mmCIF file with all atom_site columns, C-alpha atoms in Angstrom:
data_model
loop_
_atom_site.group_PDB
_atom_site.id
_atom_site.type_symbol
_atom_site.label_atom_id
_atom_site.label_alt_id
_atom_site.label_comp_id
_atom_site.label_asym_id
_atom_site.label_entity_id
_atom_site.label_seq_id
_atom_site.pdbx_PDB_ins_code
_atom_site.Cartn_x
_atom_site.Cartn_y
_atom_site.Cartn_z
_atom_site.occupancy
_atom_site.B_iso_or_equiv
_atom_site.pdbx_formal_charge
_atom_site.auth_seq_id
_atom_site.auth_comp_id
_atom_site.auth_asym_id
_atom_site.auth_atom_id
_atom_site.pdbx_PDB_model_num
ATOM 1   C CA . UNK A 1 1   ? 75.928  -21.682 -126.006 1.00 70.00 ? 14  UNK A CA 1
ATOM 2   C CA . UNK A 1 2   ? 75.880  -20.747 -129.702 1.00 86.00 ? 15  UNK A CA 1
ATOM 3   C CA . UNK A 1 3   ? 79.187  -21.001 -131.521 1.00 93.00 ? 16  UNK A CA 1
ATOM 4   C CA . UNK A 1 4   ? 80.657  -21.238 -134.978 1.00 97.00 ? 17  UNK A CA 1
ATOM 5   C CA . UNK A 1 5   ? 81.695  -24.750 -135.901 1.00 97.00 ? 18  UNK A CA 1
ATOM 6   C CA . UNK A 1 6   ? 84.287  -25.743 -138.492 1.00 98.00 ? 19  UNK A CA 1
ATOM 7   C CA . UNK A 1 7   ? 85.114  -29.124 -139.976 1.00 97.00 ? 20  UNK A CA 1
ATOM 8   C CA . UNK A 1 8   ? 87.531  -30.723 -140.249 1.00 97.00 ? 21  UNK A CA 1
ATOM 9   C CA . UNK A 1 9   ? 89.684  -29.355 -137.452 1.00 97.00 ? 22  UNK A CA 1
ATOM 10  C CA . UNK A 1 10  ? 92.795  -30.767 -139.035 1.00 97.00 ? 23  UNK A CA 1
ATOM 11  C CA . UNK A 1 11  ? 93.531  -31.843 -142.585 1.00 97.00 ? 24  UNK A CA 1
ATOM 12  C CA . UNK A 1 12  ? 96.682  -33.265 -144.085 1.00 97.00 ? 25  UNK A CA 1
ATOM 13  C CA . UNK A 1 13  ? 96.684  -33.812 -147.816 1.00 97.00 ? 26  UNK A CA 1
ATOM 14  C CA . UNK A 1 14  ? 99.008  -34.148 -150.733 1.00 97.00 ? 27  UNK A CA 1
ATOM 15  C CA . UNK A 1 15  ? 99.703  -31.490 -153.296 1.00 97.00 ? 28  UNK A CA 1
ATOM 16  C CA . UNK A 1 16  ? 97.197  -31.529 -156.093 1.00 97.00 ? 29  UNK A CA 1
ATOM 17  C CA . UNK A 1 17  ? 94.307  -32.870 -154.028 1.00 97.00 ? 30  UNK A CA 1
ATOM 18  C CA . UNK A 1 18  ? 91.015  -31.053 -153.524 1.00 97.00 ? 31  UNK A CA 1
ATOM 19  C CA . UNK A 1 19  ? 90.341  -29.720 -150.045 1.00 98.00 ? 32  UNK A CA 1
ATOM 20  C CA . UNK A 1 20  ? 86.921  -28.674 -148.766 1.00 98.00 ? 33  UNK A CA 1
ATOM 21  C CA . UNK A 1 21  ? 86.507  -26.856 -145.458 1.00 98.00 ? 34  UNK A CA 1
ATOM 22  C CA . UNK A 1 22  ? 83.092  -26.323 -143.929 1.00 98.00 ? 35  UNK A CA 1
ATOM 23  C CA . UNK A 1 23  ? 81.690  -23.779 -141.554 1.00 98.00 ? 36  UNK A CA 1
ATOM 24  C CA . UNK A 1 24  ? 78.396  -23.650 -139.743 1.00 97.00 ? 37  UNK A CA 1
ATOM 25  C CA . UNK A 1 25  ? 77.700  -20.057 -138.703 1.00 96.00 ? 38  UNK A CA 1
ATOM 26  C CA . UNK A 1 26  ? 75.753  -19.134 -135.613 1.00 95.00 ? 39  UNK A CA 1
ATOM 27  C CA . UNK A 1 27  ? 72.030  -19.421 -136.311 1.00 93.00 ? 40  UNK A CA 1
ATOM 28  C CA . UNK A 1 28  ? 70.604  -16.076 -137.338 1.00 90.00 ? 41  UNK A CA 1
ATOM 29  C CA . UNK A 1 29  ? 73.892  -14.454 -138.272 1.00 93.00 ? 42  UNK A CA 1
ATOM 30  C CA . UNK A 1 30  ? 73.743  -12.924 -141.758 1.00 91.00 ? 43  UNK A CA 1
ATOM 31  C CA . UNK A 1 31  ? 77.479  -12.395 -142.414 1.00 92.00 ? 44  UNK A CA 1
ATOM 32  C CA . UNK A 1 32  ? 80.167  -15.043 -142.836 1.00 95.00 ? 45  UNK A CA 1
ATOM 33  C CA . UNK A 1 33  ? 83.897  -14.479 -143.172 1.00 94.00 ? 46  UNK A CA 1
ATOM 34  C CA . UNK A 1 34  ? 86.759  -16.690 -144.244 1.00 96.00 ? 47  UNK A CA 1
ATOM 35  C CA . UNK A 1 35  ? 90.286  -15.890 -142.983 1.00 96.00 ? 48  UNK A CA 1
ATOM 36  C CA . UNK A 1 36  ? 93.660  -17.496 -143.435 1.00 96.00 ? 49  UNK A CA 1
ATOM 37  C CA . UNK A 1 37  ? 96.479  -17.285 -140.902 1.00 96.00 ? 50  UNK A CA 1
ATOM 38  C CA . UNK A 1 38  ? 100.096 -18.154 -141.572 1.00 94.00 ? 51  UNK A CA 1
ATOM 39  C CA . UNK A 1 39  ? 103.269 -17.432 -139.645 1.00 90.00 ? 52  UNK A CA 1
ATOM 40  C CA . UNK A 1 40  ? 104.628 -15.370 -142.495 1.00 90.00 ? 53  UNK A CA 1
ATOM 41  C CA . UNK A 1 41  ? 101.545 -13.324 -143.464 1.00 89.00 ? 54  UNK A CA 1
ATOM 42  C CA . UNK A 1 42  ? 99.541  -13.310 -140.270 1.00 92.00 ? 55  UNK A CA 1
ATOM 43  C CA . UNK A 1 43  ? 95.767  -13.011 -140.637 1.00 94.00 ? 56  UNK A CA 1
ATOM 44  C CA . UNK A 1 44  ? 94.233  -12.267 -144.048 1.00 93.00 ? 57  UNK A CA 1
ATOM 45  C CA . UNK A 1 45  ? 90.624  -11.850 -145.057 1.00 92.00 ? 58  UNK A CA 1
ATOM 46  C CA . UNK A 1 46  ? 89.880  -14.181 -147.961 1.00 94.00 ? 59  UNK A CA 1
ATOM 47  C CA . UNK A 1 47  ? 86.181  -13.594 -148.548 1.00 92.00 ? 60  UNK A CA 1
ATOM 48  C CA . UNK A 1 48  ? 82.936  -12.641 -146.896 1.00 89.00 ? 61  UNK A CA 1
ATOM 49  C CA . UNK A 1 49  ? 79.245  -13.125 -147.519 1.00 92.00 ? 62  UNK A CA 1
ATOM 50  C CA . UNK A 1 50  ? 76.199  -11.220 -146.404 1.00 91.00 ? 63  UNK A CA 1
ATOM 51  C CA . UNK A 1 51  ? 72.811  -12.908 -146.666 1.00 91.00 ? 64  UNK A CA 1
ATOM 52  C CA . UNK A 1 52  ? 74.610  -15.715 -148.578 1.00 91.00 ? 65  UNK A CA 1
ATOM 53  C CA . UNK A 1 53  ? 75.783  -13.364 -151.338 1.00 90.00 ? 66  UNK A CA 1
ATOM 54  C CA . UNK A 1 54  ? 79.547  -12.880 -151.815 1.00 87.00 ? 67  UNK A CA 1
ATOM 55  C CA . UNK A 1 55  ? 80.425  -9.262  -150.991 1.00 84.00 ? 68  UNK A CA 1
ATOM 56  C CA . UNK A 1 56  ? 84.163  -9.387  -151.338 1.00 78.00 ? 69  UNK A CA 1
ATOM 57  C CA . UNK A 1 57  ? 86.558  -12.125 -152.285 1.00 78.00 ? 70  UNK A CA 1
ATOM 58  C CA . UNK A 1 58  ? 89.441  -9.976  -153.511 1.00 79.00 ? 71  UNK A CA 1
ATOM 59  C CA . UNK A 1 59  ? 91.748  -11.586 -150.969 1.00 80.00 ? 72  UNK A CA 1
ATOM 60  C CA . UNK A 1 60  ? 91.253  -15.011 -152.434 1.00 86.00 ? 73  UNK A CA 1
ATOM 61  C CA . UNK A 1 61  ? 93.402  -16.580 -155.190 1.00 83.00 ? 74  UNK A CA 1
ATOM 62  C CA . UNK A 1 62  ? 90.653  -17.113 -157.754 1.00 84.00 ? 75  UNK A CA 1
ATOM 63  C CA . UNK A 1 63  ? 92.364  -19.730 -159.809 1.00 90.00 ? 76  UNK A CA 1
ATOM 64  C CA . UNK A 1 64  ? 92.281  -22.403 -157.108 1.00 95.00 ? 77  UNK A CA 1
ATOM 65  C CA . UNK A 1 65  ? 90.050  -21.115 -154.318 1.00 95.00 ? 78  UNK A CA 1
ATOM 66  C CA . UNK A 1 66  ? 86.273  -20.923 -154.243 1.00 94.00 ? 79  UNK A CA 1
ATOM 67  C CA . UNK A 1 67  ? 83.899  -19.966 -151.465 1.00 95.00 ? 80  UNK A CA 1
ATOM 68  C CA . UNK A 1 68  ? 80.158  -20.619 -151.426 1.00 94.00 ? 81  UNK A CA 1
ATOM 69  C CA . UNK A 1 69  ? 77.146  -20.577 -149.105 1.00 94.00 ? 82  UNK A CA 1
ATOM 70  C CA . UNK A 1 70  ? 74.763  -23.226 -150.409 1.00 92.00 ? 83  UNK A CA 1
ATOM 71  C CA . UNK A 1 71  ? 72.378  -22.347 -147.588 1.00 92.00 ? 84  UNK A CA 1
ATOM 72  C CA . UNK A 1 72  ? 72.263  -20.141 -144.482 1.00 91.00 ? 85  UNK A CA 1
ATOM 73  C CA . UNK A 1 73  ? 73.649  -22.898 -142.249 1.00 94.00 ? 86  UNK A CA 1
ATOM 74  C CA . UNK A 1 74  ? 76.697  -23.856 -144.342 1.00 96.00 ? 87  UNK A CA 1
ATOM 75  C CA . UNK A 1 75  ? 79.646  -22.044 -145.834 1.00 97.00 ? 88  UNK A CA 1
ATOM 76  C CA . UNK A 1 76  ? 82.351  -23.850 -147.763 1.00 97.00 ? 89  UNK A CA 1
ATOM 77  C CA . UNK A 1 77  ? 85.888  -22.973 -148.793 1.00 97.00 ? 90  UNK A CA 1
ATOM 78  C CA . UNK A 1 78  ? 87.367  -25.168 -151.476 1.00 97.00 ? 91  UNK A CA 1
ATOM 79  C CA . UNK A 1 79  ? 90.918  -25.401 -152.773 1.00 97.00 ? 92  UNK A CA 1
ATOM 80  C CA . UNK A 1 80  ? 91.553  -27.277 -156.031 1.00 97.00 ? 93  UNK A CA 1
ATOM 81  C CA . UNK A 1 81  ? 94.299  -28.145 -156.654 1.00 96.00 ? 94  UNK A CA 1
ATOM 82  C CA . UNK A 1 82  ? 95.978  -27.617 -153.281 1.00 97.00 ? 95  UNK A CA 1
ATOM 83  C CA . UNK A 1 83  ? 99.591  -26.531 -153.004 1.00 96.00 ? 96  UNK A CA 1
ATOM 84  C CA . UNK A 1 84  ? 102.093 -26.581 -150.112 1.00 97.00 ? 97  UNK A CA 1
ATOM 85  C CA . UNK A 1 85  ? 101.867 -22.767 -149.838 1.00 95.00 ? 98  UNK A CA 1
ATOM 86  C CA . UNK A 1 86  ? 98.185  -23.179 -148.910 1.00 96.00 ? 99  UNK A CA 1
ATOM 87  C CA . UNK A 1 87  ? 99.226  -24.723 -145.567 1.00 97.00 ? 100 UNK A CA 1
ATOM 88  C CA . UNK A 1 88  ? 97.695  -22.481 -142.940 1.00 97.00 ? 101 UNK A CA 1
ATOM 89  C CA . UNK A 1 89  ? 94.929  -22.235 -140.397 1.00 97.00 ? 102 UNK A CA 1
ATOM 90  C CA . UNK A 1 90  ? 91.642  -21.261 -141.963 1.00 98.00 ? 103 UNK A CA 1
ATOM 91  C CA . UNK A 1 91  ? 89.177  -19.475 -139.722 1.00 97.00 ? 104 UNK A CA 1
ATOM 92  C CA . UNK A 1 92  ? 85.492  -18.883 -140.322 1.00 97.00 ? 105 UNK A CA 1
ATOM 93  C CA . UNK A 1 93  ? 83.626  -16.194 -138.460 1.00 96.00 ? 106 UNK A CA 1
ATOM 94  C CA . UNK A 1 94  ? 80.011  -15.110 -138.448 1.00 95.00 ? 107 UNK A CA 1
ATOM 95  C CA . UNK A 1 95  ? 78.107  -12.069 -137.255 1.00 91.00 ? 108 UNK A CA 1
ATOM 96  C CA . UNK A 1 96  ? 75.901  -9.187  -138.117 1.00 84.00 ? 109 UNK A CA 1
ATOM 97  C CA . UNK A 1 97  ? 77.646  -6.890  -140.590 1.00 70.00 ? 110 UNK A CA 1
ATOM 98  C CA . UNK A 1 98  ? 81.409  -6.500  -140.354 1.00 61.00 ? 111 UNK A CA 1
ATOM 99  C CA . UNK A 1 99  ? 81.268  -5.097  -136.837 1.00 66.00 ? 112 UNK A CA 1
ATOM 100 C CA . UNK A 1 100 ? 80.525  -8.118  -134.703 1.00 75.00 ? 113 UNK A CA 1
ATOM 101 C CA . UNK A 1 101 ? 82.340  -11.350 -135.425 1.00 89.00 ? 114 UNK A CA 1
ATOM 102 C CA . UNK A 1 102 ? 82.432  -14.690 -133.671 1.00 93.00 ? 115 UNK A CA 1
ATOM 103 C CA . UNK A 1 103 ? 85.238  -16.915 -134.719 1.00 95.00 ? 116 UNK A CA 1
ATOM 104 C CA . UNK A 1 104 ? 85.229  -20.663 -135.234 1.00 97.00 ? 117 UNK A CA 1
ATOM 105 C CA . UNK A 1 105 ? 88.069  -22.823 -133.916 1.00 96.00 ? 118 UNK A CA 1
ATOM 106 C CA . UNK A 1 106 ? 89.807  -22.996 -137.289 1.00 97.00 ? 119 UNK A CA 1
ATOM 107 C CA . UNK A 1 107 ? 90.873  -25.751 -139.691 1.00 98.00 ? 120 UNK A CA 1
ATOM 108 C CA . UNK A 1 108 ? 94.592  -26.467 -139.694 1.00 97.00 ? 121 UNK A CA 1
ATOM 109 C CA . UNK A 1 109 ? 95.527  -27.461 -143.238 1.00 98.00 ? 122 UNK A CA 1
ATOM 110 C CA . UNK A 1 110 ? 98.828  -29.063 -144.154 1.00 97.00 ? 123 UNK A CA 1
ATOM 111 C CA . UNK A 1 111 ? 99.554  -29.696 -147.811 1.00 97.00 ? 124 UNK A CA 1
ATOM 112 C CA . UNK A 1 112 ? 102.541 -31.979 -148.351 1.00 96.00 ? 125 UNK A CA 1
ATOM 113 C CA . UNK B 2 1   ? 104.787 -1.070  -145.682 1.00 60.00 ? 28  UNK B CA 1
ATOM 114 C CA . UNK B 2 2   ? 101.941 -2.605  -143.696 1.00 78.00 ? 29  UNK B CA 1
ATOM 115 C CA . UNK B 2 3   ? 98.870  -0.440  -143.400 1.00 89.00 ? 30  UNK B CA 1
ATOM 116 C CA . UNK B 2 4   ? 98.557  -1.467  -139.722 1.00 95.00 ? 31  UNK B CA 1
ATOM 117 C CA . UNK B 2 5   ? 101.458 -1.282  -137.292 1.00 96.00 ? 32  UNK B CA 1
ATOM 118 C CA . UNK B 2 6   ? 101.334 -2.558  -133.742 1.00 97.00 ? 33  UNK B CA 1
ATOM 119 C CA . UNK B 2 7   ? 103.676 -1.961  -130.850 1.00 97.00 ? 34  UNK B CA 1
ATOM 120 C CA . UNK B 2 8   ? 105.211 -3.495  -128.970 1.00 97.00 ? 35  UNK B CA 1
ATOM 121 C CA . UNK B 2 9   ? 105.667 -6.827  -130.736 1.00 96.00 ? 36  UNK B CA 1
ATOM 122 C CA . UNK B 2 10  ? 106.236 -8.604  -127.437 1.00 97.00 ? 37  UNK B CA 1
ATOM 123 C CA . UNK B 2 11  ? 105.364 -7.521  -123.926 1.00 97.00 ? 38  UNK B CA 1
ATOM 124 C CA . UNK B 2 12  ? 106.029 -9.206  -120.615 1.00 98.00 ? 39  UNK B CA 1
ATOM 125 C CA . UNK B 2 13  ? 104.363 -7.890  -117.471 1.00 97.00 ? 40  UNK B CA 1
ATOM 126 C CA . UNK B 2 14  ? 103.904 -8.847  -113.847 1.00 97.00 ? 41  UNK B CA 1
ATOM 127 C CA . UNK B 2 15  ? 100.433 -9.712  -112.621 1.00 98.00 ? 42  UNK B CA 1
ATOM 128 C CA . UNK B 2 16  ? 98.580  -6.570  -111.609 1.00 97.00 ? 43  UNK B CA 1
ATOM 129 C CA . UNK B 2 17  ? 100.359 -4.234  -113.977 1.00 98.00 ? 44  UNK B CA 1
ATOM 130 C CA . UNK B 2 18  ? 98.567  -1.839  -116.315 1.00 98.00 ? 45  UNK B CA 1
ATOM 131 C CA . UNK B 2 19  ? 99.123  -2.826  -119.945 1.00 98.00 ? 46  UNK B CA 1
ATOM 132 C CA . UNK B 2 20  ? 98.950  -0.689  -123.070 1.00 98.00 ? 47  UNK B CA 1
ATOM 133 C CA . UNK B 2 21  ? 99.141  -1.992  -126.622 1.00 98.00 ? 48  UNK B CA 1
ATOM 134 C CA . UNK B 2 22  ? 99.219  0.470   -129.498 1.00 98.00 ? 49  UNK B CA 1
ATOM 135 C CA . UNK B 2 23  ? 97.982  0.330   -133.068 1.00 98.00 ? 50  UNK B CA 1
ATOM 136 C CA . UNK B 2 24  ? 98.652  2.859   -135.845 1.00 97.00 ? 51  UNK B CA 1
ATOM 137 C CA . UNK B 2 25  ? 97.232  2.738   -139.307 1.00 96.00 ? 52  UNK B CA 1
ATOM 138 C CA . UNK B 2 26  ? 97.867  4.667   -142.481 1.00 92.00 ? 53  UNK B CA 1
ATOM 139 C CA . UNK B 2 27  ? 94.575  4.446   -144.396 1.00 85.00 ? 54  UNK B CA 1
ATOM 140 C CA . UNK B 2 28  ? 91.116  5.892   -143.979 1.00 86.00 ? 55  UNK B CA 1
ATOM 141 C CA . UNK B 2 29  ? 89.048  3.359   -142.096 1.00 89.00 ? 56  UNK B CA 1
ATOM 142 C CA . UNK B 2 30  ? 85.410  2.829   -141.192 1.00 87.00 ? 57  UNK B CA 1
ATOM 143 C CA . UNK B 2 31  ? 86.132  0.832   -138.021 1.00 91.00 ? 58  UNK B CA 1
ATOM 144 C CA . UNK B 2 32  ? 88.911  -0.778  -136.026 1.00 94.00 ? 59  UNK B CA 1
ATOM 145 C CA . UNK B 2 33  ? 88.838  -4.142  -134.235 1.00 95.00 ? 60  UNK B CA 1
ATOM 146 C CA . UNK B 2 34  ? 90.817  -5.619  -131.377 1.00 97.00 ? 61  UNK B CA 1
ATOM 147 C CA . UNK B 2 35  ? 91.112  -9.400  -131.402 1.00 97.00 ? 62  UNK B CA 1
ATOM 148 C CA . UNK B 2 36  ? 92.566  -11.722 -128.809 1.00 97.00 ? 63  UNK B CA 1
ATOM 149 C CA . UNK B 2 37  ? 94.143  -15.000 -129.889 1.00 97.00 ? 64  UNK B CA 1
ATOM 150 C CA . UNK B 2 38  ? 94.626  -17.493 -127.102 1.00 93.00 ? 65  UNK B CA 1
ATOM 151 C CA . UNK B 2 39  ? 97.696  -19.789 -126.886 1.00 90.00 ? 66  UNK B CA 1
ATOM 152 C CA . UNK B 2 40  ? 95.526  -22.619 -128.203 1.00 88.00 ? 67  UNK B CA 1
ATOM 153 C CA . UNK B 2 41  ? 94.798  -20.599 -131.357 1.00 90.00 ? 68  UNK B CA 1
ATOM 154 C CA . UNK B 2 42  ? 91.184  -19.554 -130.714 1.00 93.00 ? 69  UNK B CA 1
ATOM 155 C CA . UNK B 2 43  ? 90.282  -15.986 -131.665 1.00 95.00 ? 70  UNK B CA 1
ATOM 156 C CA . UNK B 2 44  ? 87.883  -13.753 -129.754 1.00 95.00 ? 71  UNK B CA 1
ATOM 157 C CA . UNK B 2 45  ? 86.652  -10.387 -130.969 1.00 93.00 ? 72  UNK B CA 1
ATOM 158 C CA . UNK B 2 46  ? 87.157  -7.960  -128.106 1.00 95.00 ? 73  UNK B CA 1
ATOM 159 C CA . UNK B 2 47  ? 86.078  -4.587  -129.492 1.00 94.00 ? 74  UNK B CA 1
ATOM 160 C CA . UNK B 2 48  ? 84.916  -2.837  -132.611 1.00 93.00 ? 75  UNK B CA 1
ATOM 161 C CA . UNK B 2 49  ? 85.463  0.930   -132.569 1.00 92.00 ? 76  UNK B CA 1
ATOM 162 C CA . UNK B 2 50  ? 84.735  3.762   -134.939 1.00 91.00 ? 77  UNK B CA 1
ATOM 163 C CA . UNK B 2 51  ? 85.242  6.593   -132.429 1.00 92.00 ? 78  UNK B CA 1
ATOM 164 C CA . UNK B 2 52  ? 85.879  7.337   -128.770 1.00 94.00 ? 79  UNK B CA 1
ATOM 165 C CA . UNK B 2 53  ? 86.307  4.680   -126.144 1.00 96.00 ? 80  UNK B CA 1
ATOM 166 C CA . UNK B 2 54  ? 84.808  1.341   -125.157 1.00 95.00 ? 81  UNK B CA 1
ATOM 167 C CA . UNK B 2 55  ? 85.164  -0.612  -121.921 1.00 96.00 ? 82  UNK B CA 1
ATOM 168 C CA . UNK B 2 56  ? 84.494  -4.216  -121.103 1.00 94.00 ? 83  UNK B CA 1
ATOM 169 C CA . UNK B 2 57  ? 85.538  -5.418  -117.686 1.00 96.00 ? 84  UNK B CA 1
ATOM 170 C CA . UNK B 2 58  ? 89.291  -4.766  -117.286 1.00 97.00 ? 85  UNK B CA 1
ATOM 171 C CA . UNK B 2 59  ? 89.712  -3.976  -120.972 1.00 97.00 ? 86  UNK B CA 1
ATOM 172 C CA . UNK B 2 60  ? 89.512  -0.464  -122.450 1.00 98.00 ? 87  UNK B CA 1
ATOM 173 C CA . UNK B 2 61  ? 89.922  0.421   -126.090 1.00 97.00 ? 88  UNK B CA 1
ATOM 174 C CA . UNK B 2 62  ? 90.341  3.953   -127.437 1.00 98.00 ? 89  UNK B CA 1
ATOM 175 C CA . UNK B 2 63  ? 90.622  5.331   -130.892 1.00 97.00 ? 90  UNK B CA 1
ATOM 176 C CA . UNK B 2 64  ? 91.741  8.739   -132.272 1.00 96.00 ? 91  UNK B CA 1
ATOM 177 C CA . UNK B 2 65  ? 90.560  8.966   -135.852 1.00 93.00 ? 92  UNK B CA 1
ATOM 178 C CA . UNK B 2 66  ? 92.505  12.195  -136.567 1.00 93.00 ? 93  UNK B CA 1
ATOM 179 C CA . UNK B 2 67  ? 95.744  10.684  -135.401 1.00 95.00 ? 94  UNK B CA 1
ATOM 180 C CA . UNK B 2 68  ? 94.983  7.262   -136.900 1.00 95.00 ? 95  UNK B CA 1
ATOM 181 C CA . UNK B 2 69  ? 95.797  5.559   -133.639 1.00 97.00 ? 96  UNK B CA 1
ATOM 182 C CA . UNK B 2 70  ? 94.167  3.168   -131.237 1.00 98.00 ? 97  UNK B CA 1
ATOM 183 C CA . UNK B 2 71  ? 95.189  1.731   -127.866 1.00 98.00 ? 98  UNK B CA 1
ATOM 184 C CA . UNK B 2 72  ? 94.112  -1.307  -125.939 1.00 98.00 ? 99  UNK B CA 1
ATOM 185 C CA . UNK B 2 73  ? 94.544  -1.104  -122.183 1.00 98.00 ? 100 UNK B CA 1
ATOM 186 C CA . UNK B 2 74  ? 94.317  -3.912  -119.659 1.00 98.00 ? 101 UNK B CA 1
ATOM 187 C CA . UNK B 2 75  ? 93.965  -2.918  -116.009 1.00 97.00 ? 102 UNK B CA 1
ATOM 188 C CA . UNK B 2 76  ? 95.070  -5.233  -113.188 1.00 97.00 ? 103 UNK B CA 1
ATOM 189 C CA . UNK B 2 77  ? 96.544  -7.718  -115.664 1.00 97.00 ? 104 UNK B CA 1
ATOM 190 C CA . UNK B 2 78  ? 96.317  -11.420 -114.898 1.00 97.00 ? 105 UNK B CA 1
ATOM 191 C CA . UNK B 2 79  ? 98.176  -14.458 -116.289 1.00 97.00 ? 106 UNK B CA 1
ATOM 192 C CA . UNK B 2 80  ? 94.987  -15.496 -118.125 1.00 96.00 ? 107 UNK B CA 1
ATOM 193 C CA . UNK B 2 81  ? 95.362  -12.285 -120.187 1.00 97.00 ? 108 UNK B CA 1
ATOM 194 C CA . UNK B 2 82  ? 98.446  -13.876 -121.809 1.00 97.00 ? 109 UNK B CA 1
ATOM 195 C CA . UNK B 2 83  ? 97.627  -14.007 -125.510 1.00 97.00 ? 110 UNK B CA 1
ATOM 196 C CA . UNK B 2 84  ? 98.348  -12.372 -128.834 1.00 97.00 ? 111 UNK B CA 1
ATOM 197 C CA . UNK B 2 85  ? 96.377  -9.170  -129.360 1.00 98.00 ? 112 UNK B CA 1
ATOM 198 C CA . UNK B 2 86  ? 95.667  -8.250  -132.939 1.00 97.00 ? 113 UNK B CA 1
ATOM 199 C CA . UNK B 2 87  ? 94.512  -4.915  -134.320 1.00 97.00 ? 114 UNK B CA 1
ATOM 200 C CA . UNK B 2 88  ? 92.496  -4.968  -137.555 1.00 95.00 ? 115 UNK B CA 1
ATOM 201 C CA . UNK B 2 89  ? 90.975  -2.171  -139.620 1.00 94.00 ? 116 UNK B CA 1
ATOM 202 C CA . UNK B 2 90  ? 87.980  -2.140  -141.939 1.00 89.00 ? 117 UNK B CA 1
ATOM 203 C CA . UNK B 2 91  ? 89.172  -0.438  -145.110 1.00 83.00 ? 118 UNK B CA 1
ATOM 204 C CA . UNK B 2 92  ? 87.575  -0.265  -148.530 1.00 77.00 ? 119 UNK B CA 1
ATOM 205 C CA . UNK B 2 93  ? 85.368  -3.303  -148.034 1.00 76.00 ? 120 UNK B CA 1
ATOM 206 C CA . UNK B 2 94  ? 88.410  -5.232  -146.841 1.00 83.00 ? 121 UNK B CA 1
ATOM 207 C CA . UNK B 2 95  ? 90.262  -5.826  -143.618 1.00 87.00 ? 122 UNK B CA 1
ATOM 208 C CA . UNK B 2 96  ? 93.928  -5.286  -142.836 1.00 91.00 ? 123 UNK B CA 1
ATOM 209 C CA . UNK B 2 97  ? 95.592  -6.848  -139.823 1.00 94.00 ? 124 UNK B CA 1
ATOM 210 C CA . UNK B 2 98  ? 98.501  -5.912  -137.631 1.00 95.00 ? 125 UNK B CA 1
ATOM 211 C CA . UNK B 2 99  ? 101.162 -8.482  -136.898 1.00 94.00 ? 126 UNK B CA 1
ATOM 212 C CA . UNK B 2 100 ? 99.966  -8.837  -133.326 1.00 96.00 ? 127 UNK B CA 1
ATOM 213 C CA . UNK B 2 101 ? 101.402 -8.127  -129.865 1.00 98.00 ? 128 UNK B CA 1
ATOM 214 C CA . UNK B 2 102 ? 102.336 -11.162 -127.789 1.00 97.00 ? 129 UNK B CA 1
ATOM 215 C CA . UNK B 2 103 ? 101.536 -10.447 -124.142 1.00 98.00 ? 130 UNK B CA 1
ATOM 216 C CA . UNK B 2 104 ? 102.843 -12.625 -121.340 1.00 98.00 ? 131 UNK B CA 1
ATOM 217 C CA . UNK B 2 105 ? 101.652 -11.859 -117.811 1.00 98.00 ? 132 UNK B CA 1
ATOM 218 C CA . UNK B 2 106 ? 103.698 -13.538 -115.085 1.00 97.00 ? 133 UNK B CA 1
ATOM 219 C CA . UNK B 2 107 ? 102.240 -14.422 -111.691 1.00 96.00 ? 134 UNK B CA 1
#
């Protein structure tokens, strides 16, 4: 049963620390998405990649966030330095094109 | 103003009832998605629509591009359908999300 995996599932850190979240897309999928969900803002698209190339990251605060796909089996989302307002659930999804998406279980980030 | 508006915000139904959730949007889109978020937080993509109607089991999704409106229907609702249903639109290489409709189906 193929599924998207995300690690860690939970992360508590202090303000100013670097946070790295990882996503393993479903084998063979060529598109990877990063989303953030908060109570106040709901779901937001942060960035997405197709064939490992970033297609859009306009939703991402560039000064502290970075997203990469070092290879087809790994996508990373990094926050440096982290701030309390970054506390959210971060979802990764993979699929073919923007039409079909399979979501990972999410990483719940708390920045104190 | 949010580009995507959903109604109702909350909906409580009795098992077996027919459910309709509405989504209106204000921008030109290439596609519309319906997502289901379970109480545990997991998200499932239910449908992607660019025109017409799609059906999967007890779920039916329709879209009217001219009226910028989509509906998600659930026939013979069941307590396991209790979840938050989120409408999202593909717009200008980006996605915009509705605030979600929280559905509770009572046995």
